[in-house]
Coordinates of C-alpha atoms in Angstrom, one line a residue:
Chain A
M1 CA 0.0 0.0 0.0
A2 CA 1.2 3.5 -0.7
E3 CA 3.7 4.1 2.0
P4 CA 4.1 7.8 2.5
V5 CA 6.7 8.8 0.0
I6 CA 8.6 11.7 1.6
T7 CA 11.2 12.0 -1.1
S8 CA 9.6 15.0 -2.8
P9 CA 12.3 17.6 -3.0
H10 CA 10.1 20.4 -1.7
A11 CA 8.9 18.6 1.3
E12 CA 11.8 19.6 3.5
S13 CA 12.3 23.2 2.6
K14 CA 8.6 24.4 2.6
R15 CA 7.5 22.5 5.7
P16 CA 3.9 22.9 4.5
F17 CA 0.7 21.9 6.3
F18 CA 0.2 19.4 3.6
T19 CA 2.9 16.8 4.4
E20 CA 3.2 14.0 1.9
Q21 CA 1.1 11.7 4.1
R22 CA -1.7 14.3 4.6
R23 CA -1.7 15.0 0.9
S24 CA -2.1 11.4 0.0
R25 CA -4.9 10.9 2.6
F26 CA -6.6 14.0 1.4
T27 CA -6.4 12.7 -2.2
A28 CA -7.8 9.3 -1.2
Y29 CA -10.8 10.9 0.5
T30 CA -11.4 13.2 -2.5
F31 CA -11.3 10.2 -4.8
I32 CA -13.9 8.3 -2.8
S33 CA -16.1 11.3 -1.9
P34 CA -18.4 11.3 -4.9
F35 CA -19.9 8.0 -3.9
F36 CA -20.4 9.0 -0.3
I37 CA -21.8 12.4 -1.2
L38 CA -24.3 11.1 -3.7
F39 CA -25.1 8.1 -1.6
S40 CA -25.9 10.2 1.4
I41 CA -28.3 12.4 -0.6
F42 CA -30.0 9.8 -2.8
G43 CA -29.5 6.6 -0.8
L44 CA -28.9 7.0 2.9
Y45 CA -31.2 9.9 3.6
P46 CA -34.1 8.5 1.6
I47 CA -33.8 5.2 3.5
F48 CA -34.1 6.8 6.9
F49 CA -36.8 9.1 5.6
T50 CA -38.8 6.1 4.4
F51 CA -38.8 4.7 7.9
Y52 CA -39.8 8.1 9.3
L53 CA -42.5 8.6 6.6
S54 CA -44.1 5.3 7.3
F55 CA -45.5 6.8 10.5
F56 CA -47.1 9.8 8.8
K57 CA -50.1 10.4 6.6
W58 CA -48.9 12.3 3.6
D59 CA -49.8 12.9 0.0
A60 CA -46.3 14.3 -0.9
L61 CA -47.7 17.8 -1.2
G62 CA -49.5 19.0 1.9
P63 CA -48.4 18.9 5.6
M64 CA -47.4 15.6 7.1
K65 CA -49.6 14.2 9.9
Y66 CA -48.2 11.8 12.5
V67 CA -50.4 8.7 12.6
G68 CA -48.2 6.2 14.5
F69 CA -48.6 2.6 13.3
K70 CA -51.8 3.4 11.5
N71 CA -50.2 3.0 8.0
F72 CA -49.1 -0.5 8.9
E73 CA -52.5 -1.2 10.2
L74 CA -54.1 0.1 7.0
I75 CA -52.0 -2.0 4.7
T76 CA -52.1 -5.2 6.7
T77 CA -55.9 -5.0 6.8
D78 CA -56.0 -4.4 3.1
P79 CA -56.7 -7.7 1.3
T80 CA -55.0 -6.3 -1.8
F81 CA -51.7 -6.0 0.1
W82 CA -51.9 -9.6 1.2
I83 CA -52.7 -10.7 -2.3
S84 CA -49.6 -8.7 -3.5
F85 CA -47.6 -10.4 -0.7
S86 CA -48.6 -13.9 -1.6
N87 CA -48.3 -13.2 -5.3
T88 CA -44.7 -12.1 -4.7
L89 CA -43.9 -15.2 -2.8
I90 CA -45.6 -17.6 -5.2
M91 CA -44.1 -16.0 -8.3
G92 CA -40.7 -15.7 -6.5
L93 CA -40.7 -19.4 -5.7
M94 CA -41.9 -20.4 -9.2
G95 CA -39.4 -18.2 -10.9
T96 CA -36.4 -18.8 -8.7
V97 CA -36.2 -22.4 -7.5
P98 CA -36.5 -24.1 -10.9
Q99 CA -34.4 -21.4 -12.4
V100 CA -31.4 -21.9 -10.1
M101 CA -31.6 -25.7 -10.6
L102 CA -31.8 -25.3 -14.3
A103 CA -28.9 -22.9 -14.3
L104 CA -26.8 -25.3 -12.3
L105 CA -27.7 -28.1 -14.8
L106 CA -26.7 -26.0 -17.8
A107 CA -23.5 -24.9 -16.1
V108 CA -22.5 -28.5 -15.4
L109 CA -23.3 -29.5 -18.9
L110 CA -21.3 -26.6 -20.3
H111 CA -18.4 -27.3 -18.0
S112 CA -18.1 -31.0 -18.8
G113 CA -15.0 -31.6 -20.8
M114 CA -16.6 -32.8 -23.9
T115 CA -18.6 -29.6 -24.7
R116 CA -17.5 -27.9 -27.8
F117 CA -18.5 -24.4 -28.8
K118 CA -18.5 -23.5 -25.2
K119 CA -18.0 -19.8 -25.9
T120 CA -20.9 -19.7 -28.4
F121 CA -23.2 -21.4 -25.9
R122 CA -22.2 -18.9 -23.3
I123 CA -23.1 -16.0 -25.5
L124 CA -26.4 -17.6 -26.6
Y125 CA -27.4 -18.3 -23.0
F126 CA -26.5 -14.8 -21.9
M127 CA -28.4 -13.1 -24.6
P128 CA -31.8 -13.0 -22.8
N129 CA -30.3 -11.0 -20.1
I130 CA -29.3 -8.1 -22.2
T131 CA -32.8 -7.5 -23.5
S132 CA -34.9 -5.0 -21.6
I133 CA -37.6 -6.5 -19.4
V134 CA -40.1 -4.4 -21.2
A135 CA -39.1 -6.1 -24.5
V136 CA -39.1 -9.5 -22.9
T137 CA -42.6 -8.9 -21.5
L138 CA -43.9 -7.7 -24.8
V139 CA -42.6 -10.7 -26.6
F140 CA -43.9 -13.1 -24.1
S141 CA -47.3 -11.5 -24.0
T142 CA -47.8 -12.5 -27.6
L143 CA -46.5 -16.1 -26.9
F144 CA -48.9 -16.4 -23.9
G145 CA -51.9 -14.9 -25.7
N146 CA -55.2 -16.8 -25.7
N147 CA -54.5 -17.9 -29.3
G148 CA -50.7 -17.6 -28.8
M149 CA -48.0 -20.1 -29.4
I150 CA -47.8 -21.6 -25.9
N151 CA -51.5 -22.5 -26.0
W152 CA -51.1 -23.9 -29.5
L153 CA -48.3 -26.1 -28.2
L154 CA -50.4 -27.1 -25.2
N155 CA -53.3 -28.1 -27.5
G156 CA -50.8 -29.9 -29.7
I157 CA -49.9 -32.3 -26.8
G158 CA -53.5 -32.7 -25.9
L159 CA -53.8 -30.2 -23.1
E160 CA -56.4 -27.5 -22.7
S161 CA -55.6 -23.8 -23.4
M162 CA -54.8 -21.8 -20.4
A163 CA -55.8 -18.2 -19.7
F164 CA -52.3 -16.9 -19.3
N165 CA -53.2 -13.2 -19.3
S166 CA -56.2 -13.4 -17.0
G167 CA -56.2 -16.6 -15.0
W168 CA -54.9 -16.7 -11.4
W169 CA -52.3 -19.4 -12.2
G170 CA -52.0 -18.5 -15.8
V171 CA -50.7 -15.0 -15.1
K172 CA -48.3 -16.3 -12.5
I173 CA -47.0 -19.0 -14.8
A174 CA -46.5 -16.5 -17.6
I175 CA -44.7 -14.0 -15.4
S176 CA -42.4 -16.6 -13.8
T177 CA -41.5 -17.9 -17.2
M178 CA -40.4 -14.5 -18.3
V179 CA -38.2 -14.2 -15.2
M180 CA -36.8 -17.6 -15.8
W181 CA -36.1 -17.0 -19.4
R182 CA -34.2 -13.8 -18.6
W183 CA -32.1 -15.1 -15.7
T184 CA -31.4 -18.8 -16.1
G185 CA -28.6 -18.2 -18.6
Y186 CA -27.1 -15.4 -16.6
N187 CA -27.0 -17.6 -13.5
A188 CA -25.6 -20.5 -15.5
I189 CA -22.7 -18.3 -16.5
L190 CA -22.0 -17.4 -12.9
F191 CA -22.1 -21.1 -12.0
L192 CA -19.8 -21.9 -14.9
S193 CA -17.2 -19.5 -13.6
G194 CA -17.5 -21.1 -10.2
L195 CA -17.0 -24.5 -11.8
Q196 CA -14.0 -23.3 -13.6
S197 CA -12.4 -22.1 -10.4
I198 CA -12.4 -25.7 -8.9
P199 CA -9.0 -27.2 -9.3
M200 CA -8.9 -30.1 -11.7
D201 CA -6.5 -32.2 -9.6
L202 CA -9.3 -32.6 -7.0
Y203 CA -11.2 -34.6 -9.6
E204 CA -8.1 -36.5 -10.6
S205 CA -7.5 -37.7 -7.1
A206 CA -11.2 -38.5 -6.6
K207 CA -11.0 -40.6 -9.8
I208 CA -8.0 -42.5 -8.5
D209 CA -10.0 -43.1 -5.3
G210 CA -12.7 -44.6 -7.5
A211 CA -15.3 -41.9 -7.3
N212 CA -17.8 -42.0 -10.1
R213 CA -19.4 -39.0 -11.8
R214 CA -22.3 -38.8 -9.4
Q215 CA -20.0 -39.0 -6.4
Q216 CA -17.7 -36.3 -7.9
L217 CA -20.7 -34.1 -8.4
F218 CA -22.0 -34.5 -4.8
F219 CA -18.7 -34.6 -3.0
I220 CA -16.6 -32.1 -5.0
T221 CA -18.5 -29.9 -7.3
L222 CA -21.5 -29.0 -5.2
P223 CA -19.7 -28.3 -1.9
L224 CA -17.0 -26.2 -3.7
L225 CA -19.7 -24.4 -5.6
K226 CA -21.5 -23.5 -2.4
P227 CA -20.5 -19.8 -2.3
F228 CA -21.7 -19.4 -5.8
I229 CA -25.0 -21.2 -5.1
I230 CA -25.5 -19.0 -2.0
F231 CA -24.7 -15.8 -4.0
V232 CA -27.0 -16.8 -6.9
S233 CA -29.9 -17.8 -4.8
L234 CA -29.6 -14.8 -2.7
Q235 CA -29.5 -12.5 -5.7
S236 CA -32.4 -14.3 -7.2
T237 CA -34.4 -14.1 -4.0
I238 CA -33.9 -10.4 -3.7
G239 CA -34.7 -9.9 -7.3
A240 CA -37.8 -11.9 -7.0
L241 CA -39.1 -9.9 -4.1
Q242 CA -38.7 -6.7 -6.2
L243 CA -40.6 -8.0 -9.2
F244 CA -42.3 -5.1 -10.9
T245 CA -41.8 -4.5 -14.6
E246 CA -43.0 -7.9 -15.8
P247 CA -46.4 -7.7 -14.1
Y248 CA -46.7 -4.0 -14.7
V249 CA -46.2 -4.3 -18.4
F250 CA -47.8 -7.6 -18.9
L251 CA -51.0 -6.7 -17.2
G252 CA -51.1 -3.1 -18.3
Q253 CA -52.6 -3.8 -21.7
S254 CA -56.1 -2.7 -20.8
G255 CA -54.7 0.7 -19.9
T256 CA -55.7 0.4 -16.3
G257 CA -52.2 -0.1 -14.9
S258 CA -51.3 -3.3 -13.2
T259 CA -53.1 -3.4 -10.0
R260 CA -54.9 -6.5 -11.3
Q261 CA -55.0 -9.0 -8.6
E262 CA -53.6 -12.0 -10.5
G263 CA -50.3 -10.4 -10.8
I264 CA -50.0 -7.6 -8.3
T265 CA -46.7 -7.7 -6.4
M266 CA -45.5 -5.8 -3.4
V267 CA -43.6 -3.3 -5.5
T268 CA -46.6 -2.8 -7.8
Y269 CA -48.7 -2.3 -4.7
L270 CA -46.2 0.2 -3.4
Y271 CA -46.1 2.0 -6.8
S272 CA -49.8 2.3 -7.1
E273 CA -50.2 3.4 -3.5
A274 CA -47.7 6.2 -4.0
F275 CA -47.9 7.3 -7.6
R276 CA -51.5 6.4 -8.4
N277 CA -53.3 7.1 -5.2
G278 CA -51.0 9.6 -3.6
F279 CA -50.7 7.7 -0.3
F280 CA -47.1 8.2 0.5
G281 CA -47.4 7.0 4.1
T282 CA -48.9 3.6 3.3
A283 CA -46.5 3.3 0.4
A284 CA -43.6 3.9 2.8
A285 CA -45.0 1.4 5.2
T286 CA -45.1 -1.1 2.3
A287 CA -41.4 -0.3 1.5
V288 CA -40.5 -1.0 5.1
L289 CA -42.3 -4.3 5.1
L290 CA -40.7 -5.2 1.8
F291 CA -37.3 -4.5 3.3
L292 CA -38.1 -6.6 6.4
V293 CA -39.3 -9.5 4.2
T294 CA -36.1 -9.1 2.1
I295 CA -33.9 -9.4 5.2
L296 CA -36.0 -12.3 6.5
F297 CA -35.7 -14.2 3.2
S298 CA -32.0 -13.5 2.8
V299 CA -31.3 -14.9 6.3
L300 CA -33.5 -17.9 5.5
N301 CA -31.7 -18.4 2.3
M302 CA -28.3 -18.3 4.0
L303 CA -29.5 -20.8 6.6
I304 CA -30.9 -23.2 4.0
S305 CA -27.9 -23.0 1.7
R306 CA -25.6 -23.6 4.6
G307 CA -27.6 -26.5 5.9
G308 CA -28.0 -28.0 2.5
G309 CA -24.3 -27.6 1.8
R310 CA -23.4 -29.5 4.9
Q311 CA -25.7 -32.4 4.0
T312 CA -24.4 -32.9 0.5
G313 CA -20.9 -31.9 1.3
G314 CA -20.2 -34.4 4.0
K315 CA -16.8 -33.1 4.9
K316 CA -15.7 -29.6 5.0
A317 CA -13.7 -28.4 2.0
Chain B
M1 CA -11.3 -37.8 -30.4
S2 CA -11.6 -40.6 -32.8
T3 CA -15.0 -42.2 -33.6
L4 CA -13.8 -45.5 -32.3
R5 CA -13.2 -44.0 -28.9
M6 CA -16.6 -42.4 -28.9
F7 CA -18.2 -45.8 -28.8
R8 CA -16.0 -47.5 -26.4
K9 CA -17.4 -47.1 -22.9
K10 CA -15.1 -46.3 -20.1
P11 CA -16.6 -46.3 -16.6
D12 CA -16.4 -42.5 -16.6
D13 CA -17.5 -41.9 -20.1
P14 CA -21.2 -41.2 -20.7
G15 CA -21.0 -42.9 -24.1
F16 CA -22.4 -41.9 -27.4
F17 CA -26.0 -41.6 -26.3
G18 CA -25.1 -39.8 -23.2
K19 CA -23.2 -37.4 -25.3
L20 CA -26.2 -37.0 -27.6
G21 CA -28.3 -36.2 -24.7
F22 CA -25.8 -33.6 -23.5
Y23 CA -25.8 -31.8 -26.8
F24 CA -29.6 -32.2 -27.1
L25 CA -30.1 -30.4 -23.8
L26 CA -27.5 -27.7 -24.6
I27 CA -28.9 -27.0 -28.0
L28 CA -32.5 -27.0 -26.7
G29 CA -31.5 -24.5 -24.1
A30 CA -29.8 -22.3 -26.6
L31 CA -32.9 -22.4 -28.9
V32 CA -35.1 -21.4 -26.1
S33 CA -32.7 -18.6 -25.3
I34 CA -32.7 -17.1 -28.8
F35 CA -36.2 -18.0 -30.0
P36 CA -37.9 -14.8 -28.6
F37 CA -35.5 -12.6 -30.5
Y38 CA -36.4 -14.4 -33.7
W39 CA -40.1 -14.3 -32.9
M40 CA -39.8 -10.6 -32.3
F41 CA -38.5 -10.2 -35.8
V42 CA -41.1 -12.6 -37.3
V43 CA -44.0 -10.6 -35.8
G44 CA -42.4 -7.3 -36.6
T45 CA -42.2 -8.2 -40.2
N46 CA -45.6 -9.6 -40.7
D47 CA -49.1 -8.1 -40.7
K48 CA -51.3 -7.6 -37.8
G49 CA -52.9 -11.0 -37.6
A50 CA -49.5 -12.9 -37.7
V51 CA -49.2 -13.2 -33.9
F52 CA -52.2 -15.4 -33.5
H53 CA -51.9 -17.3 -36.8
V54 CA -52.6 -21.0 -36.4
P55 CA -50.3 -22.9 -36.7
P56 CA -47.8 -20.2 -35.5
L57 CA -46.2 -18.3 -38.3
L58 CA -42.5 -18.7 -38.3
T59 CA -41.4 -17.1 -41.5
I60 CA -40.1 -13.6 -41.9
G61 CA -42.4 -11.3 -43.8
D62 CA -42.0 -8.0 -45.7
Q63 CA -44.2 -5.7 -43.6
F64 CA -41.5 -4.3 -41.4
F65 CA -41.5 -0.8 -42.7
E66 CA -45.2 -0.6 -42.8
N67 CA -45.3 -1.6 -39.2
F68 CA -42.5 0.7 -38.2
K69 CA -44.3 3.6 -39.9
R70 CA -47.2 3.2 -37.4
V71 CA -44.6 3.2 -34.6
L72 CA -43.4 6.6 -35.8
D73 CA -47.0 7.8 -36.0
K74 CA -47.8 6.8 -32.5
S75 CA -44.6 7.7 -30.6
D76 CA -41.5 9.7 -30.8
F77 CA -39.5 6.6 -31.2
F78 CA -36.2 8.0 -32.3
Q79 CA -36.4 10.8 -29.8
A80 CA -36.9 8.2 -27.1
L81 CA -34.0 6.2 -28.5
G82 CA -31.9 9.3 -28.4
N83 CA -33.0 10.1 -24.9
S84 CA -31.9 6.6 -23.8
L85 CA -28.7 7.0 -25.6
F86 CA -28.0 10.3 -23.9
V87 CA -28.9 9.3 -20.4
S88 CA -27.1 5.9 -20.6
S89 CA -23.9 7.5 -22.0
M90 CA -23.8 10.3 -19.4
V91 CA -24.4 7.8 -16.6
T92 CA -21.8 5.4 -17.9
I93 CA -19.1 8.0 -18.4
S94 CA -19.6 9.3 -14.9
V95 CA -19.9 5.8 -13.3
V96 CA -16.7 4.6 -15.0
F97 CA -14.8 7.7 -14.0
F98 CA -15.9 8.0 -10.4
C99 CA -15.9 4.3 -9.7
T100 CA -12.4 4.0 -11.1
L101 CA -11.2 6.8 -8.9
A102 CA -12.8 5.4 -5.8
G103 CA -11.7 1.9 -6.6
Y104 CA -8.1 3.2 -7.1
A105 CA -8.2 5.0 -3.8
F106 CA -9.5 1.9 -2.0
A107 CA -6.9 -0.3 -3.7
K108 CA -3.8 1.8 -3.5
Y109 CA -4.0 4.3 -0.7
E110 CA -3.9 4.0 3.1
F111 CA -6.1 6.2 5.1
P112 CA -7.9 6.1 8.4
G113 CA -11.3 4.3 8.2
K114 CA -10.5 2.7 4.8
N115 CA -11.7 -0.8 5.7
M116 CA -14.8 0.5 7.4
L117 CA -15.7 2.7 4.5
F118 CA -15.2 -0.1 2.0
V119 CA -17.4 -2.5 4.0
F120 CA -20.0 0.3 4.0
V121 CA -19.8 0.5 0.2
I122 CA -20.3 -3.3 -0.1
A123 CA -23.2 -3.2 2.4
T124 CA -25.1 -0.7 0.3
L125 CA -25.4 -3.3 -2.4
I126 CA -27.8 -5.3 -0.3
V127 CA -30.4 -2.5 0.2
P128 CA -33.3 -2.8 -2.2
Q129 CA -33.7 0.2 -4.5
Q130 CA -37.4 0.6 -3.6
L131 CA -36.7 1.3 0.0
G132 CA -35.6 4.9 -0.8
V133 CA -37.8 5.5 -3.8
L134 CA -40.4 7.7 -2.3
P135 CA -38.1 10.2 -0.5
T136 CA -35.9 10.3 -3.6
Y137 CA -38.9 11.2 -5.6
V138 CA -39.7 14.0 -3.1
I139 CA -36.1 15.3 -3.3
M140 CA -36.4 15.4 -7.1
A141 CA -39.7 17.3 -6.8
K142 CA -38.0 19.8 -4.5
L143 CA -35.1 20.2 -6.9
H144 CA -37.6 20.6 -9.8
W145 CA -35.9 17.7 -11.4
I146 CA -39.1 15.7 -12.1
D147 CA -39.4 15.0 -15.8
S148 CA -35.8 16.0 -16.4
F149 CA -32.8 13.8 -17.3
K150 CA -31.0 15.1 -14.2
A151 CA -33.3 12.9 -12.1
L152 CA -32.1 9.9 -14.0
I153 CA -28.4 10.8 -14.3
V154 CA -27.3 12.4 -11.0
P155 CA -28.3 9.7 -8.5
A156 CA -26.8 7.1 -10.7
M157 CA -23.4 8.8 -11.3
V158 CA -21.4 6.4 -9.1
N159 CA -22.3 3.1 -7.6
A160 CA -21.1 0.5 -5.1
F161 CA -20.8 -2.4 -7.5
G162 CA -18.5 -0.3 -9.8
I163 CA -16.2 0.7 -6.9
F164 CA -16.0 -2.9 -5.7
W165 CA -15.3 -4.2 -9.2
M166 CA -12.6 -1.6 -10.0
R167 CA -10.9 -2.1 -6.6
Q168 CA -10.6 -5.8 -7.2
Y169 CA -9.1 -5.3 -10.6
I170 CA -6.8 -2.5 -9.6
S171 CA -5.4 -4.3 -6.6
S172 CA -4.1 -7.0 -8.8
A173 CA -3.4 -5.2 -12.1
V174 CA -1.6 -2.1 -11.0
P175 CA 1.8 -2.6 -9.3
T176 CA 2.2 -0.3 -6.3
E177 CA 5.9 0.1 -7.2
L178 CA 4.9 1.9 -10.4
I179 CA 2.8 4.4 -8.4
E180 CA 5.5 5.0 -5.9
A181 CA 8.0 5.5 -8.8
G182 CA 5.6 8.1 -10.2
R183 CA 5.5 9.8 -6.8
I184 CA 9.2 9.9 -6.6
D185 CA 9.4 11.5 -10.0
G186 CA 7.2 14.2 -8.6
G187 CA 3.9 13.4 -10.3
G188 CA 0.7 14.7 -8.8
H189 CA -1.8 12.1 -7.5
F190 CA -4.3 12.6 -10.2
R191 CA -1.7 12.7 -12.9
I192 CA -0.3 9.4 -11.7
F193 CA -3.8 7.9 -11.7
W194 CA -4.5 9.2 -15.2
R195 CA -1.2 8.5 -16.8
I196 CA -0.1 5.3 -15.0
A197 CA -3.1 3.5 -13.6
V198 CA -5.8 4.2 -16.2
P199 CA -4.0 2.8 -19.2
V200 CA -3.4 -0.4 -17.4
I201 CA -7.0 -0.9 -16.3
T202 CA -8.8 0.2 -19.5
P203 CA -10.2 -3.4 -20.0
A204 CA -11.9 -3.3 -16.6
M205 CA -13.2 0.1 -17.2
A206 CA -14.7 -1.0 -20.6
T207 CA -16.4 -4.0 -19.0
L208 CA -17.8 -1.8 -16.2
G209 CA -18.9 0.7 -18.8
I210 CA -20.8 -1.9 -21.0
L211 CA -22.4 -3.6 -18.0
N212 CA -23.5 -0.2 -16.7
F213 CA -24.7 1.0 -20.0
M214 CA -27.0 -2.1 -20.3
T215 CA -28.4 -1.6 -16.9
V216 CA -29.3 2.0 -17.4
W217 CA -30.6 1.4 -20.9
N218 CA -32.9 -1.3 -19.6
D219 CA -34.1 0.4 -16.5
F220 CA -37.8 0.9 -16.3
F221 CA -39.0 1.6 -12.7
W222 CA -37.3 4.9 -12.0
P223 CA -37.8 6.5 -15.4
L224 CA -41.5 5.5 -15.1
V225 CA -41.7 7.3 -11.7
V226 CA -40.0 10.5 -12.7
L227 CA -40.6 11.0 -16.4
K228 CA -44.0 12.7 -17.3
N229 CA -43.7 14.1 -20.8
K230 CA -43.6 12.2 -24.0
E231 CA -40.6 14.0 -25.2
H232 CA -38.5 12.9 -22.2
F233 CA -39.5 9.3 -22.3
T234 CA -36.7 6.7 -22.5
I235 CA -37.0 3.9 -25.0
Q236 CA -38.4 1.5 -22.4
I237 CA -41.2 3.8 -21.4
A238 CA -41.9 4.5 -25.0
L239 CA -42.2 0.8 -25.7
Q240 CA -44.5 0.3 -22.8
Q241 CA -46.7 3.2 -24.0
L242 CA -47.1 1.5 -27.3
F243 CA -48.4 -1.6 -25.5
T244 CA -51.1 0.4 -23.6
T245 CA -52.7 1.8 -26.8
R246 CA -56.4 1.4 -26.4
D247 CA -57.5 0.8 -29.9
G248 CA -56.6 -2.9 -30.1
L249 CA -53.1 -4.3 -29.8
D250 CA -51.1 -3.9 -33.0
Y251 CA -48.5 -6.5 -32.4
G252 CA -46.8 -6.0 -35.7
M253 CA -46.2 -2.4 -34.8
I254 CA -45.1 -3.2 -31.2
M255 CA -42.7 -5.9 -32.2
S256 CA -41.1 -3.8 -35.0
A257 CA -40.5 -1.2 -32.4
T258 CA -39.2 -3.7 -29.8
F259 CA -36.9 -5.3 -32.3
T260 CA -35.5 -1.9 -33.4
A261 CA -35.0 -0.9 -29.8
T262 CA -33.3 -4.2 -28.9
L263 CA -31.0 -4.3 -32.0
P264 CA -28.4 -1.7 -30.9
L265 CA -27.8 -3.3 -27.6
L266 CA -27.7 -6.8 -29.2
V267 CA -25.0 -5.6 -31.6
V268 CA -23.0 -4.0 -28.9
F269 CA -23.3 -7.1 -26.8
L270 CA -22.2 -9.4 -29.6
L271 CA -19.2 -7.2 -30.3
F272 CA -18.1 -7.1 -26.7
S273 CA -19.6 -10.3 -25.4
R274 CA -16.3 -11.7 -24.2
W275 CA -15.7 -8.7 -22.1
V276 CA -19.2 -8.5 -20.8
I277 CA -19.2 -12.2 -19.7
A278 CA -15.8 -12.0 -18.3
G279 CA -16.7 -8.9 -16.4
L280 CA -19.8 -10.4 -15.1
T281 CA -18.1 -13.5 -13.8
S282 CA -15.1 -11.9 -12.2
G283 CA -16.9 -9.0 -10.8
A284 CA -19.7 -10.8 -9.2
I285 CA -18.0 -13.1 -6.7
K286 CA -14.5 -12.8 -5.5
S287 CA -13.4 -13.3 -2.0

């Protein structure tokens, strides 16, 4: 690290306030200050203000009125909030769990020695992620239309059409599919880089010890991939709880916005409370609850991944 | 690998059929990944009824310009594209500059509170964006920045991920001796950063820039909150507006717009995909 370099020819003679050390510290603080300044204004302050705001009745224009826990009471007695809450969890689960497993499978396939065109596959799998969610949603809303391709395929294999844009399950399936399409490849690439960081000689020595492919997978690959699995599932969980654009765009086709019950999520609820109805207090309370739920699920996620890792891992790596 | 070996089964070898299954799954996955892009183009180049054609239409038509003309009638498409380009470029230039500076300071300087401050930077990554949205909106209103690009640009000018990612790269890529040598030769701090560090870390800066550009370009929530007037819409909002048109959904028009809006990013991605993917994988998780 930058040891104070006191060899500057002027340092001795001038004996200035700015010694070399002070100058270098000052420079460092200057270099990092843009982040801290901007974050204080547009990050930290708003976060604290949200907590404060959740105890007030406010329409963002007039005076604020202290109401205590009334906002929390209001939203927790609002059936729509609970629908948005359960929707978020259901779609989160539907979009995340299969997605992470699929991503893991794809990564293992891509990593296996015999795969050719590895780079091409990586690019193809990553492509969904660069598309905007709005574009993804528009494309999928044609595929999931009443007479759309998915229903055509369902009919083709002898199943009945599903109301993907209005049915309770239909909407959830459609939205979680969009989430999966966008993120599976992305996560597979993350897993792949994790797999590539595992030293090959571990597998060599396991082979000498007579471990077959399955055993190698369960006793070497998965345990060593654990940090990546934790990271990916954590990121996916947090992302799933913040689901907004897909339901908003997908259900917005009637022009009424997306407070439709089949697909309303916590963030859509927050958005419509604040920017449609002008209830900033209850919206802030929703944000606080969303934050608490996020923390809860992150901790839960950590505990599960840790426990799961120990089970499959057997011995500590 | 000779054909003969492909058929001889070793205990470890999945064999010919195993291999076939492998490639089947991989190719299936790849097809699923790219099909929607193709579909976008198919619908965008065919007439209105093409979306719900039975059996599904899979061939490219010749109606693209007809469809796109209706896009131009209904929206300020190119203005929105230009707005997105402007906002994303401004944010990206700023993010790359400030994050590189901060990452450099965290990697190469010693100062009181350094570790604590860095942990703080990382911790901010976990906080969901929505938590601060309402007060941020109020701040924007107070500043009279609602419906202006400042609301999109200023809060995004530097971010924690970028600092983290640049610090990781700089710690390993820029030798401290080089910086010290520069100091001994009497170079100023910024001058050394600019002349010695930056040329070495350009690849990392480029990766950060591309990743950031894509994120800003694709953002929907915040622009939706702060932008009010058609002429300020970013491309994502403009696309969504096309979708809410009341007089029946004109999918040919929507998809011709979506495809045109996706194309620039797709081209950039395909040109720089190696950097993007490398950046993603090395920036995401590292000790």
